[in-house]
Amino acid sequence: MNKTIALLKKHNELKVIDKELDIYLEIPHLAYAEVKKEDGGKALLFTNVVSKKENKKFSEPVLMNVFGSYKRCELLFGRTIESVADEITNLLHMKPPSGFMDKISMAKELFSLKNIFPKRLKGEGECQSVKYLEENIDLGKLPVLTTWEQDGGPFITMGQVYTQSLDGEMVNLGMYRLQVYDKNHLGMHWQIHKDSSHFFDQYQKAGKKMPVSIAIGGDPLYTWCATAPLPYGVNELLMYGLITKKPAQLVKSLTTPLYIPKDVDYVIEGWVDTQEMKIEGPFGDHTGYYTLEEPYPVLEVSAITHKKEPTFLATVVGKPPLEDKYMGWATGKIFFPLLKTTVPDLLDYHMPENAGFHNLILAKMQPLYKGHAKQFMHAFWGAGQMSFVKHAIFVDEKAPSLDNYESFAAYVLNRFTPKSMFITEGILDALDHSSDETLVGGKLGIDATSAVVVEGPNLLGDAELFEKVQELVPDATSLHQFMRNTKNPITVITLNKTRNAREYFDALIPLSQNLRVVVFVDEKANDVLNSYMLIWRVTNNMDAQRDVYISGLMVGVDGTNKSQVDGFTREWPDDVDCTPSVVEYLQKEELWDLDEKLNKKYQL
C-alpha cells in the first residue's frame, strides 16, 4: 500500500491520524463520519493503532476510505472511469477490418490485450516475507476492526477472497465479510448466489475440503476487482489487466493451490471443511441495518503471511453515503456496456446510494413498442447481480438526467397511475430483511415511459391535511407532502403504529380526493422532512407484494418496521447507529469534525 499512500499524499487526499485509537469502534466510527462529508472527506491513515481490551499495540497502520471520493477513484484507476467503459464498448463492438489501416488499428488493440491475463510467477512474493505457520498462527496479531456495538466480533471488510472450482479450471476473486472467531478460524459470509458458494457446493458433494486464500491490501484495484460483477467463471483479475495494461503478477500460496498477487500486504490461507457450519454475525452492513445471525462455512487458517512493513486496509459499512457509493459509481459506469448486451435499448441507468444500490434502480430506455418497459424489467431481474434489484423505475429518452432527482421524480410522478406498477416476485440479496422469507420477495417496477393524462388531487396544506388524517388515523403523529407541484404528490405519514398499515390506508380512503401516494413510516427514528433517509428507510423496509395498496388513484406504501401485527414472524433487525460515548470521546479529542447538519441528515 506504500505506493497508494504516496499517491494520496501527493494529491492531498490523505489525512494522517497519529492519535492513539482503538480497533474497537473508535477507528471505524471516525472513518464513518469522514466519508459522510460532502466531498467524501479524505482517506484516513491511522498510525497509532491499539486494542484497549487486549492491552495491545499494533505495529502496522490501518488505511481506510481509499475509494471514498470520485477523485480518489480515478486516481486509483490511473485513468478516467469513462475511458474504461469506452474500451469495453469498443471490444464488444469490434468488427472485421475493412482495409489495411483498420487491420493495423485492430492489431494494436488486440496486442494490448495480451497484458490482461494474470501471470503466474515462480518463487515467493513480497507478501510472503513474514510467515506464520502451525502454532504461530494468530489472527489476533492483525488489527481487525469491530465496527458496531452489536457486531458479533471483529470482521475483515476488505478481504480479497480467492477460490477455485473443484477441478481447478475456474478461479474466482470475490469480496465477502469475514468474521474472526478465534486465532485460526474465520466465518465465510459468501451468499448462496455467489461464485464461491457454487464452488463450495462442488467440494461439498465430493466430500472434500475447499482451499481459500484471502489477500488484504496491495494495489487497491485488486480490491475493486473483487467486487466486479463479471459473469460466472470469468477471472476478475482480467479487469486489473484491462485497466492498468499490466498483468496481475501472482505467486502460489504456501499451503493452498491458489495464486494471489505478489504485492498484497497480507495473505490468510486455509481450508473450509464443507461439513461444518457456524453461526456468523450479527453485522452492521451496507443496508444500514444489522444482518442477523445465520450459519455459514468456516475457514481453518493454515498460514498467515505478510510484507515486512504491511498496511491493513479496511472499510466501514452502515447507513449511506459510504465508500461503496464511489466504488459502485465506478462499477456502474464500467459495466454499463455489458448490461447493454442484454438490454440493447437501455440508454442509461443509475442506482441511488441512499437506496442501498440493490433496493432501487433508475433506468432510461428507448421504448419501441407497447410493453417494452415491462420486458426490460424481466431482463433486469434475470441479469446477474441485477436480479437482486427490488425496485426499478423506467423512463423514456426525454426524461431528465437520472441523477437530477428532483426533476426525475417530477417527470415520473406526472406520468404515474396505479396501472404503471408491475409487481412480481424474485430472488433477493441475503442481506434483505423485509420479505416474509429469506432470499425471495416482492419486486416493484414502474413504467413511466409513456405520458398519461393524470388527474391531480385537491391539494391541502400540511396542517389542514394532517388534521383530517388524524381524525381518521389517530395513530398518525406527523405529516409532510413532497412533490406538491406534480399530479401525484407523496404524503409521508409517521405513525405510532398499533396495527397493520393496510388498515390505516383503508381508513384514509375518504380523503382520496386529497391524496395520491401515501407512505407510512414509524415515528421512531424517522424525520418526516428528511427525504434522503426516508428513501433509505422505505426501500429497505418494503416488500412490494405485501406493502403496496391501491384504491382508485390512491396508492399506499408501508415503509414501517414489521412485527406480529403484520403477521411478520422473522426477527426485525436494528438500525446501525454510532455509539454515543465513542462519538463523544472522538469529539473531546478534537478528531470528530463532522458538521452537525450532516450528522442529522444522515442520522448517525
XYZ file of C-alpha atoms in Angstrom:
604
model
C 0.000 0.000 0.000
C 3.024 2.316 0.158
C 2.573 3.479 -3.445
C -1.095 4.183 -2.782
C -0.295 6.160 0.378
C 2.302 8.211 -1.524
C -0.183 8.866 -4.362
C -2.889 10.014 -1.935
C -0.436 12.278 -0.098
C 0.751 13.817 -3.366
C -2.795 14.809 -4.288
C -3.763 15.984 -0.785
C -6.225 13.116 -0.418
C -4.856 11.631 2.812
C -5.292 12.600 6.446
C -2.859 11.004 8.918
C -4.252 10.317 12.398
C -1.394 9.908 14.898
C -3.621 9.895 17.981
C -3.870 6.504 19.707
C -7.182 4.918 18.663
C -8.847 1.582 19.278
C -9.710 -1.061 16.677
C -12.929 -1.487 18.697
C -15.407 1.162 17.415
C -13.123 4.227 17.571
C -11.270 3.869 14.249
C -14.319 2.754 12.219
C -16.560 5.441 13.771
C -14.130 8.151 12.697
C -13.881 6.737 9.174
C -17.699 6.505 9.058
C -18.008 10.221 9.834
C -15.227 11.262 7.438
C -16.799 9.752 4.322
C -20.133 11.483 5.093
C -18.585 14.835 4.214
C -19.802 16.468 1.020
C -16.622 15.676 -0.931
C -16.160 12.228 0.615
C -13.587 13.650 3.032
C -10.071 12.235 2.963
C -8.597 8.770 3.061
C -7.503 8.120 6.649
C -4.223 6.564 7.763
C -4.279 5.557 11.436
C -0.682 5.206 12.623
C -1.208 4.568 16.350
C -3.489 1.535 16.468
C -4.300 -0.294 19.699
C -6.686 -2.808 21.222
C -7.641 -1.477 24.649
C -9.439 -4.720 25.503
C -6.313 -6.784 24.825
C -3.893 -4.096 26.051
C -2.096 -4.457 22.725
C -0.384 -2.044 20.342
C -0.108 -2.890 16.626
C 2.992 -2.063 14.647
C 1.136 -1.623 11.333
C -1.101 1.310 10.386
C -4.752 0.996 9.247
C -5.824 2.662 5.981
C -9.489 3.484 5.289
C -11.707 5.350 2.790
C -9.241 4.893 -0.093
C -12.083 4.822 -2.664
C -14.159 7.367 -0.743
C -14.466 10.109 -3.392
C -14.821 10.421 -7.165
C -11.353 11.969 -7.337
C -9.717 9.147 -5.383
C -11.437 6.504 -7.515
C -9.921 7.943 -10.677
C -6.529 8.392 -9.003
C -6.518 4.696 -8.070
C -7.700 3.622 -11.518
C -4.983 5.778 -13.084
C -7.412 6.904 -15.778
C -10.967 8.165 -16.173
C -13.736 5.699 -15.420
C -15.363 6.629 -18.745
C -12.225 5.542 -20.645
C -12.512 2.038 -19.158
C -16.182 1.839 -20.174
C -15.330 3.084 -23.689
C -12.660 0.413 -24.028
C -15.127 -2.334 -23.076
C -17.643 -0.887 -25.542
C -15.055 -0.962 -28.334
C -14.147 -4.569 -27.562
C -17.786 -5.637 -27.569
C -18.403 -3.927 -30.909
C -15.178 -4.884 -32.648
C -15.843 -5.593 -36.362
C -13.724 -7.328 -39.020
C -11.258 -4.823 -40.535
C -12.298 -3.354 -43.880
C -8.870 -2.181 -45.032
C -5.153 -2.154 -44.305
C -5.308 0.718 -41.799
C -8.191 -0.967 -39.998
C -6.069 -4.110 -39.716
C -3.173 -2.106 -38.222
C -5.516 -0.443 -35.730
C -7.078 -3.758 -34.726
C -3.663 -5.408 -34.381
C -2.595 -2.684 -31.925
C -5.789 -3.118 -29.931
C -5.504 -6.897 -29.826
C -1.795 -6.706 -28.942
C -2.601 -4.570 -25.906
C -4.953 -7.333 -24.704
C -2.024 -9.687 -24.120
C -1.468 -7.865 -20.827
C -4.889 -8.530 -19.353
C -4.151 -12.140 -18.407
C -2.717 -12.722 -14.907
C 0.835 -14.051 -14.924
C 1.936 -16.836 -12.557
C 5.466 -16.415 -11.246
C 7.860 -18.901 -9.714
C 9.118 -18.386 -6.183
C 7.673 -16.293 -3.403
C 6.353 -12.740 -3.393
C 6.903 -9.804 -1.066
C 3.543 -10.698 0.502
C 5.290 -13.808 1.900
C 8.248 -12.065 3.526
C 6.972 -12.851 7.040
C 5.386 -16.257 7.650
C 3.266 -17.670 10.465
C 2.569 -21.394 10.315
C 1.065 -24.008 12.621
C 1.202 -22.937 16.305
C 2.364 -19.425 15.330
C -0.883 -18.642 13.515
C -2.834 -15.912 15.310
C -5.429 -13.703 13.628
C -5.301 -11.530 16.757
C -1.987 -10.163 15.524
C -3.877 -8.339 12.758
C -5.661 -5.037 13.573
C -9.085 -6.337 12.514
C -11.803 -3.805 13.335
C -15.049 -4.173 15.237
C -17.232 -1.518 13.621
C -20.544 -1.557 15.501
C -21.582 -2.278 19.055
C -23.878 -5.198 18.148
C -21.391 -6.839 15.753
C -20.713 -10.485 16.542
C -16.973 -9.770 16.705
C -14.150 -8.306 14.590
C -14.685 -8.522 10.806
C -12.275 -8.280 7.882
C -14.111 -5.950 5.492
C -11.703 -5.519 2.545
C -10.630 -9.114 2.016
C -9.910 -10.367 -1.490
C -11.215 -13.949 -1.344
C -9.536 -16.250 -3.905
C -11.195 -19.617 -4.611
C -11.230 -22.179 -7.403
C -13.585 -24.823 -8.727
C -13.123 -28.454 -7.694
C -11.330 -29.300 -10.946
C -9.174 -26.163 -10.711
C -10.331 -24.955 -14.125
C -12.123 -21.831 -12.852
C -10.883 -19.287 -10.343
C -12.833 -16.555 -8.620
C -11.997 -13.377 -6.757
C -14.792 -12.093 -4.528
C -15.298 -9.865 -1.528
C -17.153 -11.243 1.468
C -17.114 -10.138 5.063
C -15.015 -12.438 7.230
C -15.704 -12.820 10.951
C -12.769 -13.572 13.225
C -13.879 -16.321 15.638
C -10.528 -17.042 17.288
C -6.839 -17.157 16.422
C -7.261 -19.546 13.457
C -10.915 -19.581 12.329
C -12.867 -17.212 10.065
C -16.559 -17.110 9.125
C -17.054 -17.075 5.343
C -20.098 -14.946 4.518
C -20.458 -15.951 0.880
C -24.117 -15.914 -0.075
C -25.754 -18.764 -1.979
C -25.869 -16.791 -5.242
C -22.112 -16.067 -5.283
C -19.452 -17.914 -7.297
C -17.532 -19.052 -4.201
C -20.712 -20.647 -2.903
C -21.105 -22.537 -6.203
C -17.550 -23.838 -5.809
C -18.308 -24.742 -2.177
C -21.218 -26.908 -3.382
C -18.826 -28.817 -5.672
C -16.403 -29.584 -2.825
C -19.272 -30.481 -0.501
C -20.709 -33.016 -2.963
C -17.237 -34.515 -3.412
C -16.709 -34.683 0.366
C -13.509 -32.629 0.142
C -12.172 -29.603 1.954
C -12.088 -26.378 -0.065
C -8.930 -24.252 -0.334
C -9.241 -20.494 0.182
C -6.645 -17.723 0.150
C -7.558 -14.240 1.380
C -5.458 -11.230 0.441
C -5.610 -7.797 2.044
C -4.146 -4.645 0.527
C -1.700 -4.316 -2.332
C -2.901 -2.322 -5.327
C -6.419 -1.084 -4.395
C -7.610 -2.215 -7.828
C -7.334 -5.825 -6.648
C -9.937 -4.961 -4.028
C -12.191 -3.236 -6.549
C -11.865 -6.229 -8.910
C -13.160 -8.438 -6.086
C -16.463 -6.516 -6.307
C -16.729 -6.600 -10.118
C -19.979 -8.244 -11.341
C -18.406 -10.423 -14.025
C -20.164 -13.492 -15.456
C -19.700 -16.837 -13.707
C -16.326 -18.413 -14.462
C -14.571 -15.217 -15.598
C -11.455 -14.347 -13.587
C -11.970 -10.919 -12.014
C -8.236 -10.139 -12.254
C -8.714 -9.805 -16.020
C -10.212 -6.402 -15.174
C -6.972 -5.433 -13.449
C -5.033 -6.116 -16.658
C -7.606 -4.320 -18.802
C -7.495 -1.185 -16.626
C -3.740 -0.988 -15.956
C -2.417 -2.590 -19.157
C -0.228 -4.725 -16.901
C -0.888 -8.349 -15.971
C -1.520 -9.080 -12.317
C 1.626 -10.913 -11.145
C 0.745 -13.894 -8.990
C 2.577 -16.224 -6.644
C 1.380 -19.504 -5.209
C 0.066 -19.608 -1.656
C 2.223 -21.583 0.779
C -0.429 -24.079 1.933
C -3.170 -23.942 -0.726
C -3.034 -24.336 -4.527
C -4.343 -20.792 -5.037
C -2.394 -17.917 -6.557
C -2.521 -14.402 -5.157
C -0.941 -11.097 -6.267
C 2.681 -10.968 -5.157
C 2.446 -7.422 -3.746
C -0.570 -7.658 -1.430
C 0.069 -6.730 2.203
C -1.361 -9.847 3.887
C -2.373 -13.349 2.899
C -4.549 -15.598 5.066
C -4.619 -19.161 3.766
C -6.801 -22.024 4.838
C -9.243 -24.804 4.186
C -13.008 -24.899 4.566
C -14.492 -28.103 5.964
C -17.633 -28.367 3.853
C -19.383 -30.381 6.573
C -19.005 -27.648 9.202
C -21.185 -24.551 9.555
C -21.089 -21.958 12.319
C -23.245 -19.003 13.305
C -21.906 -15.829 11.676
C -22.984 -12.294 12.615
C -24.747 -10.145 13.502
C -23.024 -7.435 11.484
C -23.928 -3.823 10.719
C -23.946 -3.972 6.925
C -24.264 -1.588 3.958
C -28.056 -1.763 4.170
C -27.765 0.386 7.315
C -29.275 -2.472 9.319
C -27.697 -5.341 11.210
C -27.830 -8.588 9.288
C -28.929 -11.390 11.581
C -27.110 -14.483 12.773
C -27.031 -17.249 10.161
C -24.927 -20.407 9.700
C -22.032 -20.028 7.238
C -18.927 -22.053 6.320
C -15.795 -21.813 8.468
C -12.192 -21.403 7.296
C -9.472 -23.062 9.357
C -6.358 -20.957 8.809
C -3.255 -22.865 7.691
C -0.900 -19.893 7.176
C -0.665 -16.125 7.566
C 1.971 -14.194 5.617
C 2.618 -10.508 5.080
C 5.049 -7.902 3.801
C 7.868 -6.724 6.049
C 6.025 -3.438 6.672
C 2.356 -4.050 5.868
C -0.607 -1.680 5.974
C -4.018 -3.051 6.951
C -6.783 -1.971 4.545
C -10.348 -1.752 5.848
C -13.688 -0.136 5.107
C -16.786 0.669 7.106
C -20.362 -0.104 6.084
C -23.626 1.183 7.553
C -26.068 3.923 6.603
C -25.302 5.756 3.358
C -23.368 7.537 1.978
C -20.195 5.469 2.388
C -17.138 4.342 0.446
C -19.245 1.856 -1.519
C -21.068 4.859 -3.061
C -17.945 5.677 -5.056
C -16.929 2.085 -5.754
C -20.487 1.462 -7.002
C -20.335 4.560 -9.202
C -17.222 3.211 -10.936
C -18.730 -0.268 -11.267
C -21.973 1.063 -12.741
C -20.206 3.085 -15.426
C -17.683 0.376 -16.321
C -20.207 -2.443 -16.643
C -22.885 -0.442 -18.456
C -21.662 -1.730 -21.869
C -22.008 -5.350 -20.684
C -25.513 -4.696 -19.398
C -26.471 -3.229 -22.777
C -25.702 -6.567 -24.419
C -28.713 -7.954 -22.500
C -30.926 -4.872 -22.986
C -29.625 -3.006 -26.083
C -32.279 -0.268 -25.906
C -31.050 0.812 -22.472
C -29.714 4.383 -22.615
C -28.583 4.914 -19.035
C -29.087 3.617 -15.519
C -28.377 4.845 -12.022
C -28.522 3.329 -8.537
C -29.017 5.984 -5.829
C -26.708 5.288 -2.900
C -29.378 6.150 -0.324
C -31.404 3.196 -1.579
C -28.538 0.810 -0.898
C -27.945 0.222 -4.640
C -29.909 -3.036 -4.976
C -33.030 -1.507 -3.449
C -33.674 0.919 -6.334
C -32.558 1.369 -9.914
C -33.497 4.239 -12.222
C -33.279 3.403 -15.920
C -33.666 5.388 -19.120
C -34.586 3.461 -22.262
C -35.733 3.861 -25.845
C -39.271 2.388 -25.794
C -40.061 0.853 -29.182
C -43.387 -0.853 -28.563
C -46.157 -1.358 -26.049
C -44.973 -3.305 -23.002
C -41.292 -2.693 -23.794
C -40.564 -1.355 -20.293
C -42.071 -4.442 -18.669
C -39.908 -6.606 -20.910
C -36.926 -4.621 -19.616
C -37.997 -5.318 -16.050
C -37.887 -9.052 -16.711
C -34.466 -8.682 -18.343
C -33.103 -6.711 -15.391
C -34.469 -9.163 -12.858
C -32.830 -12.031 -14.731
C -29.401 -10.485 -15.417
C -26.613 -11.429 -13.000
C -26.406 -9.198 -9.945
C -29.206 -7.015 -11.355
C -31.524 -9.846 -10.365
C -31.193 -8.655 -6.742
C -32.775 -5.252 -7.531
C -36.019 -4.756 -5.577
C -37.484 -1.635 -7.200
C -36.989 -0.307 -10.736
C -38.311 2.877 -12.377
C -38.158 3.162 -16.172
C -38.401 6.389 -18.162
C -38.078 7.245 -21.847
C -35.311 9.154 -23.599
C -36.996 12.536 -22.982
C -36.664 12.239 -19.214
C -34.216 14.430 -17.244
C -30.850 13.160 -16.108
C -31.235 10.219 -13.745
C -29.128 11.839 -11.031
C -31.194 15.043 -11.096
C -33.527 13.563 -8.512
C -35.976 16.467 -8.198
C -36.603 16.752 -11.951
C -36.605 12.975 -12.406
C -39.171 12.485 -9.629
C -41.426 15.191 -11.093
C -41.209 13.568 -14.537
C -42.252 10.177 -13.136
C -44.985 11.479 -10.829
C -46.610 13.470 -13.640
C -46.946 10.233 -15.647
C -47.787 7.817 -12.857
C -51.030 5.935 -12.307
C -51.552 2.722 -10.340
C -51.567 0.921 -13.703
C -47.933 1.988 -14.159
C -46.895 -0.525 -11.491
C -45.786 -4.066 -12.131
C -45.436 -6.239 -9.024
C -43.849 -9.668 -9.096
C -41.632 -11.972 -7.020
C -37.966 -12.874 -7.364
C -34.694 -13.502 -5.592
C -33.373 -11.024 -3.031
C -29.973 -10.319 -1.587
C -29.286 -12.345 1.565
C -28.938 -9.030 3.431
C -32.562 -8.077 2.770
C -34.656 -8.229 5.930
C -38.089 -7.093 4.735
C -39.560 -10.128 2.979
C -41.592 -12.765 4.762
C -38.977 -15.394 3.862
C -35.257 -15.144 3.240
C -33.835 -14.757 -0.285
C -37.211 -14.394 -2.040
C -39.600 -11.449 -2.045
C -41.587 -8.801 -3.868
C -40.310 -6.718 -6.775
C -41.829 -3.431 -7.946
C -41.392 -1.984 -11.420
C -42.796 1.393 -12.513
C -43.274 2.139 -16.209
C -43.103 5.893 -16.760
C -42.062 5.652 -20.402
C -45.353 6.933 -21.795
C -47.308 10.045 -20.899
C -50.761 9.501 -19.408
C -53.412 12.056 -18.586
C -53.344 12.116 -14.801
C -55.853 13.962 -12.674
C -54.219 15.761 -9.775
C -55.638 15.791 -6.223
C -57.370 18.615 -4.390
C -54.308 19.859 -2.526
C -54.471 20.919 1.091
C -51.761 22.418 3.272
C -49.820 20.067 5.575
C -51.533 21.357 8.729
C -55.065 21.088 7.349
C -54.403 17.674 5.791
C -52.835 16.374 8.996
C -55.907 17.415 10.971
C -58.143 15.444 8.629
C -55.763 12.458 8.644
C -55.662 12.378 12.435
C -59.450 12.231 12.615
C -59.324 9.000 10.581
C -55.974 7.666 11.860
C -55.417 8.725 15.497
C -52.027 6.887 15.460
C -50.654 9.427 12.938
C -48.083 11.699 14.603
C -46.840 13.964 11.775
C -47.210 14.514 8.041
C -45.424 16.184 5.157
C -46.237 16.388 1.447
C -43.373 16.129 -1.059
C -43.568 17.000 -4.779
C -46.751 19.075 -4.381
C -46.153 20.582 -7.838
C -46.864 17.224 -9.529
C -50.006 15.232 -10.334
C -49.050 12.658 -7.697
C -47.732 14.340 -4.553
C -46.173 11.998 -1.998
C -47.605 12.284 1.504
C -45.383 10.817 4.214
C -47.175 9.999 7.466
C -45.375 8.955 10.644
C -47.186 6.526 12.913
C -47.172 5.347 16.459
C -48.096 2.027 14.925
C -50.545 -0.311 16.677
C -51.995 -2.128 13.660
C -51.162 -3.197 10.128
C -50.623 -0.272 7.751
C -53.289 -1.624 5.405
C -55.883 -0.643 7.997
C -54.530 2.908 8.108
C -54.622 3.103 4.324
C -58.219 1.888 4.169
C -59.170 4.438 6.823
C -57.812 7.222 4.568
C -59.882 6.298 1.506
C -62.432 9.070 2.321
C -59.550 11.517 1.673
C -58.736 10.049 -1.747
C -59.544 13.398 -3.409
C -56.685 14.941 -1.393
C -54.140 12.120 -1.551
C -52.296 10.240 -4.284
C -49.185 8.438 -2.995
C -49.218 7.793 0.768
C -46.122 6.472 2.525
C -46.267 5.228 6.114
C -43.185 5.151 8.360
C -42.719 4.713 12.092
C -42.483 7.809 14.254
C -39.362 6.482 15.952
C -36.062 7.245 14.180
C -37.691 8.984 11.199
C -37.707 12.665 10.281
C -40.709 13.426 8.088
C -38.750 16.215 6.331
C -35.606 14.171 5.583
C -36.232 12.787 2.103
C -32.725 11.268 1.787
C -33.140 8.960 4.782
C -36.839 8.340 4.116
C -35.900 6.818 0.751
C -33.290 4.707 2.559
C -35.848 3.570 5.127
C -38.741 2.806 2.786
C -36.795 0.976 0.062
C -35.205 -1.157 2.783
C -38.419 -1.901 4.657
C -40.977 -2.633 1.961
C -41.865 -5.839 0.199
C -43.915 -4.844 -2.841
C -46.138 -7.922 -2.768
C -47.170 -7.233 0.814
C -46.734 -3.487 1.316
C -48.319 -1.757 -1.701
C -52.037 -0.910 -1.549
C -54.299 0.573 -4.233
C -57.667 2.326 -4.079
C -58.643 4.127 -7.279
C -55.878 6.636 -7.985
C -54.524 6.409 -4.442
C -51.502 4.198 -3.735
C -50.210 3.303 -0.274
C -46.708 2.128 0.638
C -45.869 0.610 4.015
C -42.316 1.566 4.994
C -42.737 0.738 8.676
C -40.843 -1.895 10.653
C -42.774 -5.158 10.533
C -43.891 -7.145 13.564
C -46.593 -9.511 14.808
C -49.352 -7.013 13.921
C -48.273 -7.528 10.302
C -48.105 -11.318 10.630
C -44.323 -10.988 10.287
C -42.524 -13.874 12.015
C -38.857 -13.219 11.164
C -36.694 -11.168 13.506
C -36.563 -7.487 12.514
C -33.016 -6.093 12.804
C -31.955 -2.846 14.466
C -30.650 0.216 12.673
C -26.886 0.633 12.568
C -26.171 3.569 14.883
C -22.983 5.096 16.253
C -22.216 4.526 19.924
C -22.739 7.951 21.590
C -19.897 7.523 24.110
C -17.436 6.797 21.278
C -18.569 9.872 19.333
C -18.245 11.992 22.491
C -14.704 10.697 23.053
C -13.678 11.446 19.452
C -15.188 14.938 19.749
C -13.337 15.531 23.025
C -10.086 14.523 21.334
C -10.911 17.015 18.522
C -10.903 14.247 15.897
C -14.637 14.128 15.050
C -15.298 17.237 12.940
C -18.461 16.267 11.048
C -20.849 19.201 10.639
C -23.907 18.765 12.866
C -26.212 19.321 9.856
C -24.688 16.267 8.149
C -24.874 14.290 11.393
C -28.604 14.996 11.498
C -29.172 14.470 7.773
C -27.523 11.046 7.739
C -28.936 10.042 11.145
C -25.675 8.781 12.593
